[in-house]
Each structure stands twice: as structure tokens, then as C-alpha cells.
Short mmCIF file of C-alpha atoms in Angstrom, two decimals:
data_model
loop_
_atom_site.label_atom_id
_atom_site.label_comp_id
_atom_site.label_asym_id
_atom_site.label_seq_id
_atom_site.Cartn_x
_atom_site.Cartn_y
_atom_site.Cartn_z
CA MET A 1 0.00 0.00 0.00
CA LEU A 2 2.83 2.39 0.90
CA SER A 3 4.51 1.76 -2.45
CA VAL A 4 1.29 2.70 -4.26
CA ILE A 5 1.03 5.98 -2.33
CA LEU A 6 4.68 6.87 -3.02
CA LEU A 7 4.26 6.07 -6.71
CA ALA A 8 1.26 8.40 -6.88
CA VAL A 9 3.21 11.18 -5.18
CA PHE A 10 6.23 10.96 -7.46
CA ALA A 11 4.08 10.61 -10.58
CA ALA A 12 2.09 13.75 -9.83
CA ASP A 13 2.61 16.60 -12.28
CA PRO A 14 4.54 19.58 -10.92
CA ALA A 15 2.57 22.76 -10.32
CA PRO A 16 2.15 24.63 -13.61
CA ARG A 17 4.33 27.69 -14.02
CA PRO A 18 2.29 30.90 -13.83
CA ASN A 19 1.51 33.13 -16.77
CA LEU A 20 2.67 36.75 -16.53
CA LEU A 21 0.56 39.70 -17.69
CA ILE A 22 2.12 43.16 -17.45
CA LEU A 23 -0.32 46.04 -17.94
CA LEU A 24 1.46 49.37 -18.33
CA THR A 25 -0.21 52.72 -18.89
CA ASP A 26 1.50 55.89 -20.09
CA ASP A 27 1.64 59.05 -17.94
CA GLN A 28 -1.13 57.84 -15.60
CA GLY A 29 -0.57 59.67 -12.33
CA TYR A 30 -0.69 58.23 -8.84
CA GLY A 31 -4.14 59.75 -8.34
CA ASP A 32 -5.56 58.88 -11.77
CA ALA A 33 -7.94 56.04 -10.86
CA ALA A 34 -11.03 55.63 -8.74
CA PHE A 35 -9.25 53.06 -6.54
CA GLN A 36 -6.62 55.73 -5.89
CA GLY A 37 -9.22 58.18 -4.65
CA HIS A 38 -9.92 60.24 -7.77
CA PRO A 39 -13.24 62.01 -7.14
CA VAL A 40 -14.54 61.79 -10.72
CA LEU A 41 -12.81 59.02 -12.69
CA LYS A 42 -14.67 55.81 -13.43
CA THR A 43 -12.34 52.78 -13.52
CA PRO A 44 -14.60 49.84 -12.55
CA HIS A 45 -12.37 47.07 -13.91
CA LEU A 46 -9.21 48.38 -12.25
CA ASP A 47 -11.19 48.94 -9.06
CA LYS A 48 -12.28 45.30 -9.14
CA LEU A 49 -8.71 44.19 -9.79
CA ALA A 50 -7.54 46.30 -6.84
CA ALA A 51 -10.21 44.84 -4.55
CA SER A 52 -9.33 41.26 -5.48
CA GLY A 53 -5.55 41.71 -5.41
CA LEU A 54 -2.81 43.60 -3.64
CA LYS A 55 -2.85 47.38 -3.90
CA LEU A 56 0.72 48.69 -3.88
CA THR A 57 0.63 52.12 -2.25
CA GLN A 58 4.38 52.63 -2.72
CA CYS A 59 4.91 51.42 -6.27
CA TYR A 60 7.64 53.13 -8.29
CA ALA A 61 8.71 53.53 -11.88
CA SER A 62 12.47 53.27 -12.42
CA ALA A 63 12.50 56.75 -13.98
CA PRO A 64 10.22 59.81 -14.19
CA VAL A 65 10.05 59.57 -18.00
CA CYS A 66 8.95 56.92 -20.48
CA SER A 67 11.88 55.24 -22.30
CA PRO A 68 14.17 54.92 -19.26
CA SER A 69 11.31 53.54 -17.17
CA ARG A 70 10.51 50.93 -19.81
CA ALA A 71 14.18 49.96 -20.06
CA GLY A 72 14.24 49.41 -16.30
CA LEU A 73 11.16 47.20 -16.45
CA MET A 74 12.53 45.11 -19.33
CA SER A 75 16.04 44.63 -17.98
CA GLY A 76 15.76 44.70 -14.20
CA GLN A 77 18.54 47.28 -14.32
CA HIS A 78 18.79 51.02 -13.94
CA PRO A 79 18.29 52.47 -17.46
CA TYR A 80 21.54 54.46 -17.28
CA ARG A 81 23.42 51.16 -17.43
CA HIS A 82 22.27 51.07 -21.07
CA ALA A 83 22.62 54.80 -21.80
CA ILE A 84 18.82 55.20 -21.90
CA ARG A 85 18.81 58.60 -20.22
CA ASP A 86 15.68 60.24 -21.60
CA TRP A 87 12.75 59.65 -23.94
CA ILE A 88 13.95 58.34 -27.30
CA PRO A 89 13.26 60.67 -30.26
CA PRO A 90 12.55 59.08 -33.66
CA ASN A 91 15.66 58.33 -35.76
CA SER A 92 18.00 59.32 -32.92
CA GLY A 93 19.94 56.05 -33.00
CA ILE A 94 19.20 55.34 -29.32
CA PHE A 95 17.88 51.91 -28.34
CA LEU A 96 17.96 49.21 -25.70
CA PRO A 97 20.70 46.85 -26.94
CA LYS A 98 20.14 43.18 -27.68
CA THR A 99 22.76 42.38 -25.04
CA ALA A 100 20.64 43.82 -22.21
CA PRO A 101 18.98 41.38 -19.82
CA SER A 102 15.46 40.81 -21.12
CA LEU A 103 12.53 39.46 -19.12
CA PRO A 104 10.71 37.95 -22.12
CA ARG A 105 13.88 36.40 -23.53
CA LEU A 106 14.69 34.76 -20.20
CA LEU A 107 11.23 33.22 -19.90
CA LYS A 108 11.12 32.31 -23.57
CA SER A 109 14.22 30.19 -22.97
CA ALA A 110 12.16 28.29 -20.40
CA GLY A 111 9.35 27.50 -22.81
CA TYR A 112 7.08 30.52 -22.37
CA ARG A 113 5.16 32.07 -25.26
CA THR A 114 5.84 35.81 -25.38
CA ALA A 115 4.06 38.80 -26.90
CA HIS A 116 4.20 42.59 -26.77
CA VAL A 117 1.31 44.80 -27.85
CA GLY A 118 1.17 48.60 -27.69
CA LYS A 119 3.77 51.28 -27.11
CA TRP A 120 7.40 50.15 -27.29
CA HIS A 121 9.63 53.25 -27.13
CA LEU A 122 12.87 51.33 -26.59
CA ASN A 123 14.28 52.17 -30.02
CA SER A 124 14.18 55.11 -32.41
CA LYS A 125 12.87 53.26 -35.47
CA MET A 126 10.98 50.06 -36.12
CA ASP A 127 12.46 49.08 -39.50
CA GLY A 128 14.64 46.31 -38.08
CA THR A 129 17.91 48.27 -38.16
CA GLU A 130 17.56 48.70 -34.38
CA PRO A 131 16.36 46.12 -31.86
CA THR A 132 12.60 45.60 -32.03
CA PRO A 133 10.50 43.66 -29.54
CA GLY A 134 11.28 40.58 -31.61
CA HIS A 135 15.02 41.02 -31.04
CA LEU A 136 14.50 41.17 -27.27
CA GLY A 137 12.55 37.96 -26.85
CA PHE A 138 8.97 38.48 -28.04
CA ASP A 139 7.56 35.79 -30.34
CA HIS A 140 4.82 38.13 -31.47
CA TRP A 141 4.61 41.91 -31.44
CA PHE A 142 2.16 44.57 -32.53
CA SER A 143 3.76 47.83 -31.53
CA THR A 144 4.44 51.51 -32.14
CA GLN A 145 7.84 53.15 -31.76
CA ASN A 146 6.42 55.87 -29.49
CA ASN A 147 2.85 57.16 -29.31
CA ALA A 148 -0.12 56.09 -31.39
CA ALA A 149 -0.27 58.53 -34.32
CA PRO A 150 -1.80 60.75 -35.38
CA SER A 151 -3.75 60.15 -32.16
CA HIS A 152 -5.22 57.32 -30.10
CA GLU A 153 -8.20 57.24 -32.44
CA ASN A 154 -7.63 55.52 -35.79
CA PRO A 155 -3.82 55.22 -35.58
CA ASN A 156 -1.73 54.42 -38.64
CA ASN A 157 1.72 53.66 -37.23
CA PHE A 158 1.50 50.12 -35.82
CA VAL A 159 4.02 47.50 -36.91
CA ARG A 160 3.24 43.79 -36.57
CA ASN A 161 6.26 41.48 -36.49
CA GLY A 162 8.28 43.85 -38.68
CA LYS A 163 5.55 44.77 -41.18
CA LYS A 164 3.66 48.07 -41.22
CA VAL A 165 -0.04 47.55 -40.58
CA GLY A 166 -1.45 50.81 -42.00
CA LEU A 167 -4.55 52.69 -40.96
CA LEU A 168 -6.62 51.05 -38.23
CA LYS A 169 -10.12 51.97 -37.10
CA GLY A 170 -10.78 52.31 -33.41
CA ASN A 171 -9.06 53.44 -30.23
CA SER A 172 -5.52 52.24 -29.61
CA SER A 173 -6.40 50.87 -26.16
CA HIS A 174 -8.96 48.51 -27.66
CA LEU A 175 -6.90 47.76 -30.76
CA ILE A 176 -4.01 46.42 -28.72
CA VAL A 177 -6.34 44.39 -26.50
CA ASP A 178 -7.94 42.98 -29.67
CA GLU A 179 -4.45 41.86 -30.72
CA ALA A 180 -3.69 40.44 -27.28
CA ILE A 181 -6.92 38.42 -27.22
CA ASP A 182 -6.33 37.09 -30.73
CA TRP A 183 -2.80 36.05 -29.73
CA LEU A 184 -4.03 34.30 -26.59
CA LYS A 185 -6.47 32.30 -28.69
CA THR A 186 -3.64 30.89 -30.82
CA GLY A 187 -1.74 29.30 -27.94
CA LYS A 188 -2.12 26.00 -26.16
CA ALA A 189 -3.70 26.34 -22.73
CA GLU A 190 -0.95 24.28 -21.10
CA GLN A 191 1.90 26.48 -22.37
CA PRO A 192 2.65 29.42 -20.05
CA PHE A 193 2.76 32.90 -21.53
CA VAL A 194 4.31 36.32 -20.99
CA LEU A 195 2.11 39.12 -22.31
CA PHE A 196 3.11 42.80 -22.20
CA VAL A 197 0.17 45.14 -22.84
CA TRP A 198 1.58 48.64 -22.94
CA PHE A 199 -1.13 51.25 -23.44
CA HIS A 200 -0.62 54.67 -25.03
CA ALA A 201 -3.26 56.28 -22.84
CA PRO A 202 -3.43 58.72 -21.20
CA HIS A 203 -0.33 60.19 -22.90
CA GLU A 204 -0.89 62.87 -25.51
CA PRO A 205 -2.20 63.01 -28.19
CA VAL A 206 -5.28 62.01 -26.17
CA ALA A 207 -8.38 61.24 -28.23
CA VAL A 208 -11.55 59.24 -27.55
CA THR A 209 -15.04 59.20 -29.02
CA GLU A 210 -18.14 60.66 -27.42
CA LYS A 211 -18.94 57.28 -25.88
CA TRP A 212 -16.12 57.79 -23.40
CA THR A 213 -16.59 61.51 -22.71
CA THR A 214 -20.35 61.30 -22.05
CA PRO A 215 -19.90 60.04 -18.45
CA TYR A 216 -17.98 63.25 -17.77
CA ALA A 217 -20.44 65.69 -19.36
CA ALA A 218 -20.40 67.86 -16.23
CA GLN A 219 -16.63 68.35 -16.43
CA GLU A 220 -15.15 71.41 -18.09
CA PRO A 221 -13.47 71.98 -20.44
CA GLU A 222 -13.94 69.39 -23.19
CA ASP A 223 -10.21 68.61 -23.08
CA ARG A 224 -10.61 67.43 -19.48
CA ARG A 225 -13.47 65.17 -20.54
CA GLN A 226 -11.18 63.70 -23.20
CA TYR A 227 -8.48 62.94 -20.61
CA LEU A 228 -10.86 61.30 -18.17
CA GLY A 229 -12.54 59.41 -20.98
CA SER A 230 -9.21 58.04 -22.22
CA ILE A 231 -8.59 56.39 -18.84
CA THR A 232 -12.10 54.94 -18.69
CA CYS A 233 -11.60 53.65 -22.25
CA LEU A 234 -8.36 51.86 -21.33
CA ASP A 235 -10.06 50.52 -18.20
CA ASP A 236 -12.77 49.04 -20.39
CA ALA A 237 -10.13 47.45 -22.63
CA ILE A 238 -8.46 45.92 -19.58
CA GLY A 239 -11.83 44.53 -18.53
CA ARG A 240 -12.20 42.80 -21.90
CA LEU A 241 -8.74 41.23 -21.57
CA LEU A 242 -9.38 40.01 -18.05
CA GLY A 243 -12.70 38.63 -19.24
CA GLU A 244 -10.86 36.56 -21.85
CA LEU A 245 -8.61 35.11 -19.13
CA ASP A 246 -11.70 34.23 -17.12
CA ARG A 247 -13.45 32.71 -20.13
CA THR A 248 -10.50 30.46 -20.92
CA LYS A 249 -9.95 29.60 -17.24
CA ARG A 250 -6.40 31.02 -17.21
CA ARG A 251 -6.95 33.82 -14.72
CA ASP A 252 -6.20 31.68 -11.66
CA ASN A 253 -2.73 30.85 -12.95
CA THR A 254 -1.84 34.35 -14.14
CA LEU A 255 0.18 36.87 -12.16
CA ILE A 256 -1.01 40.33 -13.20
CA PHE A 257 1.02 43.48 -12.61
CA PHE A 258 -0.60 46.83 -13.37
CA SER A 259 1.22 50.15 -13.24
CA SER A 260 2.21 53.33 -15.11
CA ASP A 261 5.55 54.21 -16.69
CA ASN A 262 5.91 57.50 -14.76
CA GLY A 263 3.96 60.28 -13.10
CA PRO A 264 1.33 62.43 -14.83
CA GLU A 265 2.07 64.97 -17.52
CA THR A 266 1.97 68.67 -16.66
CA LEU A 267 -0.81 70.51 -18.49
CA LYS A 268 0.47 72.34 -21.58
CA ARG A 269 4.14 71.63 -20.80
CA TYR A 270 4.77 71.28 -24.53
CA LYS A 271 2.89 72.06 -27.72
CA GLY A 272 0.01 69.64 -28.08
CA ALA A 273 -0.22 68.75 -24.39
CA HIS A 274 -3.56 70.50 -23.92
CA ARG A 275 -5.42 67.41 -22.69
CA SER A 276 -3.01 66.39 -19.91
CA TYR A 277 -5.17 66.65 -16.81
CA GLY A 278 -3.34 64.02 -14.77
CA THR A 279 -2.87 64.20 -11.02
CA PRO A 280 -0.25 62.84 -8.62
CA GLY A 281 -2.86 62.84 -5.86
CA LYS A 282 -1.35 64.27 -2.68
CA LEU A 283 2.21 63.72 -3.84
CA ARG A 284 4.68 66.44 -4.79
CA GLY A 285 5.76 66.93 -8.40
CA MET A 286 4.77 65.32 -11.68
CA LYS A 287 6.39 63.66 -14.69
CA LEU A 288 10.09 64.62 -15.10
CA HIS A 289 10.44 65.21 -11.33
CA LEU A 290 12.27 62.95 -8.87
CA THR A 291 9.97 63.94 -6.06
CA GLU A 292 7.30 61.32 -5.38
CA GLY A 293 4.78 62.62 -7.92
CA GLY A 294 7.18 61.90 -10.77
CA ILE A 295 8.12 58.33 -9.86
CA ARG A 296 5.46 56.91 -7.51
CA VAL A 297 2.72 55.39 -9.66
CA PRO A 298 -0.44 53.30 -9.31
CA GLY A 299 0.42 49.67 -8.66
CA LEU A 300 -1.55 46.42 -8.43
CA LEU A 301 -0.61 42.75 -8.12
CA SER A 302 -3.20 40.06 -8.67
CA TRP A 303 -2.98 36.29 -8.61
CA PRO A 304 -6.20 34.62 -7.42
CA GLY A 305 -5.60 32.08 -4.70
CA LYS A 306 -1.94 33.04 -4.39
CA ILE A 307 -2.02 36.72 -3.43
CA LYS A 308 -4.20 37.65 -0.49
CA PRO A 309 -6.32 40.74 -1.22
CA GLY A 310 -5.27 43.81 0.69
CA THR A 311 -2.91 46.77 0.71
CA SER A 312 0.87 46.82 0.89
CA ALA A 313 3.04 49.82 1.77
CA VAL A 314 6.24 47.93 0.91
CA PRO A 315 8.26 49.92 -1.66
CA VAL A 316 8.40 48.08 -4.99
CA CYS A 317 9.72 49.17 -8.38
CA ASN A 318 9.34 48.01 -11.96
CA VAL A 319 12.99 46.83 -11.95
CA ASP A 320 11.73 44.12 -9.60
CA LEU A 321 9.71 42.41 -12.32
CA LEU A 322 12.58 40.59 -14.04
CA PRO A 323 13.93 38.86 -10.91
CA THR A 324 10.34 38.13 -9.83
CA ALA A 325 9.55 36.49 -13.17
CA CYS A 326 12.72 34.41 -13.03
CA ASP A 327 11.87 33.29 -9.51
CA LEU A 328 8.36 32.22 -10.47
CA ALA A 329 9.46 30.43 -13.65
CA GLY A 330 12.49 28.75 -12.10
CA VAL A 331 14.87 30.55 -14.46
CA LYS A 332 18.44 31.38 -13.49
CA LEU A 333 19.08 35.09 -13.09
CA PRO A 334 21.35 36.74 -15.66
CA GLU A 335 24.99 37.32 -14.72
CA ALA A 336 24.60 41.10 -15.12
CA PRO A 337 24.16 43.17 -11.93
CA LEU A 338 20.47 43.70 -11.22
CA ASP A 339 19.02 46.75 -9.50
CA GLY A 340 15.74 45.10 -8.56
CA THR A 341 14.82 42.21 -6.31
CA SER A 342 12.26 39.43 -6.46
CA LEU A 343 8.78 40.21 -5.16
CA LEU A 344 8.08 36.55 -4.47
CA PRO A 345 8.40 37.07 -0.69
CA LEU A 346 5.81 39.85 -0.90
CA ILE A 347 3.50 37.55 -2.89
CA GLU A 348 3.93 34.94 -0.15
CA GLY A 349 3.25 37.45 2.61
CA LYS A 350 6.87 37.72 3.73
CA ALA A 351 9.36 40.59 3.99
CA ILE A 352 11.46 41.72 1.02
CA LYS A 353 15.19 42.06 1.63
CA ARG A 354 16.88 44.36 -0.86
CA THR A 355 20.61 43.94 -1.42
CA VAL A 356 20.81 47.43 -2.95
CA PRO A 357 18.58 50.44 -2.22
CA LEU A 358 16.22 51.89 -4.79
CA TYR A 359 17.97 54.58 -6.81
CA TRP A 360 16.80 57.05 -9.45
CA GLN A 361 18.72 59.35 -11.74
CA TYR A 362 17.46 61.68 -14.42
CA ASP A 363 19.92 64.37 -15.43
CA ARG A 364 17.25 66.55 -17.06
CA ALA A 365 14.84 66.38 -14.14
CA LEU A 366 12.74 69.40 -13.28
CA GLY A 367 12.53 70.74 -9.75
CA GLY A 368 16.27 70.97 -9.06
CA PHE A 369 16.98 67.34 -8.10
CA THR A 370 18.62 64.90 -10.52
CA SER A 371 19.20 61.84 -8.33
CA ALA A 372 17.49 60.14 -5.41
CA VAL A 373 17.93 57.12 -3.19
CA ARG A 374 15.50 55.39 -0.87
CA GLU A 375 16.14 52.96 1.97
CA GLY A 376 13.36 52.05 4.33
CA ASP A 377 11.23 55.12 4.91
CA TRP A 378 14.09 57.53 4.21
CA LYS A 379 14.59 59.25 0.86
CA LEU A 380 17.40 61.59 -0.14
CA LEU A 381 17.22 63.95 -3.12
CA ALA A 382 20.34 65.57 -4.61
CA ASP A 383 21.11 68.09 -7.33
CA ALA A 384 23.61 67.44 -10.14
CA LYS A 385 26.65 68.52 -8.08
CA ARG A 386 25.27 66.87 -4.94
CA ASP A 387 25.60 70.18 -3.12
CA LYS A 388 21.88 70.64 -2.53
CA LEU A 389 20.42 67.78 -0.50
CA SER A 390 16.92 67.24 0.85
CA LEU A 391 15.95 64.43 3.22
CA TYR A 392 12.44 63.12 3.81
CA HIS A 393 10.85 60.45 5.96
CA LEU A 394 8.20 59.11 3.59
CA GLY A 395 6.48 57.04 6.24
CA ASP A 396 5.42 60.24 8.01
CA ASP A 397 5.59 62.64 5.08
CA PRO A 398 4.79 61.11 1.67
CA ALA A 399 4.13 64.61 0.30
CA GLU A 400 7.79 65.56 1.01
CA SER A 401 6.73 68.74 2.79
CA ARG A 402 9.27 68.66 5.65
CA ASP A 403 12.96 68.65 4.72
CA LEU A 404 14.85 66.96 7.58
CA ALA A 405 18.36 67.44 6.18
CA ARG A 406 19.38 69.79 9.00
CA ASP A 407 17.54 67.92 11.73
CA LYS A 408 18.89 64.43 10.93
CA PRO A 409 22.61 64.79 10.11
CA ASP A 410 23.37 61.11 10.76
CA GLU A 411 20.65 59.93 8.39
CA LEU A 412 21.73 62.54 5.87
CA ALA A 413 25.31 61.27 5.92
CA ARG A 414 24.22 57.65 5.65
CA LEU A 415 21.88 58.26 2.71
CA ARG A 416 24.46 60.49 1.02
CA LYS A 417 26.93 57.62 1.14
CA LEU A 418 24.38 55.21 -0.31
CA LEU A 419 23.53 57.65 -3.10
CA ASP A 420 27.20 58.13 -4.00
CA GLU A 421 27.75 54.35 -4.03
CA ARG A 422 24.76 53.71 -6.29
CA ARG A 423 25.71 56.55 -8.62
CA THR A 424 29.21 55.16 -9.00
CA ALA A 425 27.98 51.59 -9.50
CA ILE A 426 25.61 52.62 -12.28
CA ASN A 427 27.56 55.41 -13.96
CA GLY A 428 31.09 54.14 -13.33
CA ARG A 429 32.02 57.40 -11.65
#
């Protein structure tokens, strides 16, 4: 009898490896969702995801601007390690190299199907002369170099697996979810997948039809209604995608991460940014700032049956996704130095132990500070010459309203040392 029991145990199939779905919005501020306390926005599908998963109240982008943040998410490394220092202009010759650690490539090597749909912005052209999503580990891709053009409505600049698609009818948020759903239908249910769904909304040029602005008829001006409607539109697209996972019974074995690439855009900061009505909530600063409003973003983790619903104030960052994915898939970490850490302990309800503190650098940052480091509840901001320093205790003061640099000289010295060490490690000087 014992031999029969042992045979059954050893013959049992191992637990299936989880799927990974990464939902990334563009310029969505910390306060830009109903579950984040926005008084007007309607985001029912994200609200439901937040209620059923783990709401990350201290979730960070790896940079306060798009391309560097995306490079951090893809590689698990600070973007400056790859000379991705700012947004990538078209035909500039800047791109994330093929040699960079790549989350999809690592999981593809372990048998995962991989796809990217939506905004890419990790190269300057999509003609194959620079690395495309396909060069970095995606089996299938349906992507734009930067924003959907000429706007989110009826874009004409998508490229599918190296071939231009041409004019499309509809909103980019739903078009990329259409592609994602079609791709999911082509795979075998037993093969795990990695799916990156990177929305263009609510980045400019914002555009939605009347269907999405009608719920905000009381809001003035019309441009504000367009901004709010663009977020409700992408929320609806997310709801359709999650519905497909439910329909095909893959939701329970899918780890979902939702976030934004950086803080909200400042209204009318540049020509054409007349519909940027984003908000950082009660945080200080916005996109391009290293204060909290520029880098702290909405964050959700969901994995039914594995992640207990609730709220976590543990600091996490998008550079943590690569080591997390490797941990979950049983894939060896790359030899390159990583700046993130696995979130598996957090998923299991345990403490995260970082070997290196979270560090940000953006040499063109607004607001006077170009680098920052965080350890525990303490955050230090520094200017380019590291002469001007500001120290905040985020546990007591998330709005960064009380500079404690003079009051806490020991903490100031400790954080200054950490900042200098991280700067040297990443920049080589």
C-alpha cells in the first residue's frame, strides 16, 4: 500500500508555471484612478482588480520619464546602465541593446510564449535596423515606436512582427487588446505565456469618441473630458482582456502586474499637451520630477488564490519584475548586476530584503533634483553637483513637505553615502 502511495506522489505533475501579464499605462498619475481616490474618474475594472488583489501604495517607476522607465522594467537594471537617459526621439539612434537582460527572452528560454502589444519606445525606429520587440525575446509583437499617431483614435503607425499595418479603425487601447486576445487564442492552454500590454493612454495626443466623454459631461473643459474618458476607455479594454482570461480559465494561474511608466504629464508643458489633466494625488511633483509625484505610480498585483487581497506599503519598483519572473518560472538570473529584487516574498506574505537600495537618476529632471535614493522610509534627493540635499521620511511625510536634512545629520550622511555608491555603481564614476 505504501509503495502505491509513493508512486502516486512521485508521478504527480509539478505545479504549472504561472503566466505573466504586465499592464502598463503611459503618464497615468498616482491619483488617476477611482481606486486611488480620484473624485470623478470611473475605472470599474481596475477597481475590481484592486479589490481582489494587492494594492501597492508605494509602487515606483524606475525613472520619471517613459523610455528609461521601460528599459528598467525590461532589464531589471537602472536604465543608465544602457545609456537610456531620456525619452527616445525618432531616428535618434538610441535603443535598448540586444545584449541587455530581457525578461521575455529569459522566460522564452524556459518554454514561455511571449508577446508585446502597444507602445514600445525602446528604439528610435521600427524598420529592423535597431532592436525591435522581436530582437528582445517576443515571439509576437504589434507595436508603435512611441505614441499612437496621429492620435489614439484611428492610428496608422502600428508594426506587426516587422511589417507596417497601416490605418486602423478604433481606439488604440482597444486595438491592442484585440491583438492580445487574438494572440491568446492561438496558444495551447498548457503552455505558459508572458504578455506585455503597454497602453498609449493617457499620454498625448489624447483622443476618444463621445462614448467615453459622455460620463464626464459635467466636467469642463472638453479637453478634461477627453483625458478622463481616455482612462475609462483603457479601463474598459483591460476589462475585456481580463474577461478573456476568465473565459479560458487562465486567470487563476496568471500573475497580473498593473502600473504606469511615470507620473502624470503637466498641463500644456509642450505644444500639443492641452489634454493632460493628470494628477499625482497628494504627492509632490509630476512627470520629469524625482519627487514622489514623478516616480510613484499606481500599482496592483493580482494572482487569485496566491495573493491575499489587501494593501501593501512595501516599496516596490518596476525593476523588480525581471527577478520576480525568473523566480516564479524557475529561471536562473542573468549574470549582469540587477538593481531590482524578487517580489516573491511579498507575494507569499513575507518581507522583502533588498541587497541594494532603490535609486533614481534623471539628469534633465525638473525641480532641481537629478538623483534620489531610498532605503526604508528615508529618501534623499540631490542636485547634479550633490551640493543641494533634501531628506524626507516618507512614512510620516509622503508629500515631502518637511525637509529633515538639518535635523537628521546622521541619516543625511548615511543616505548620502548610499547615493554616492549607487551613482558610482551605475555610472562608473
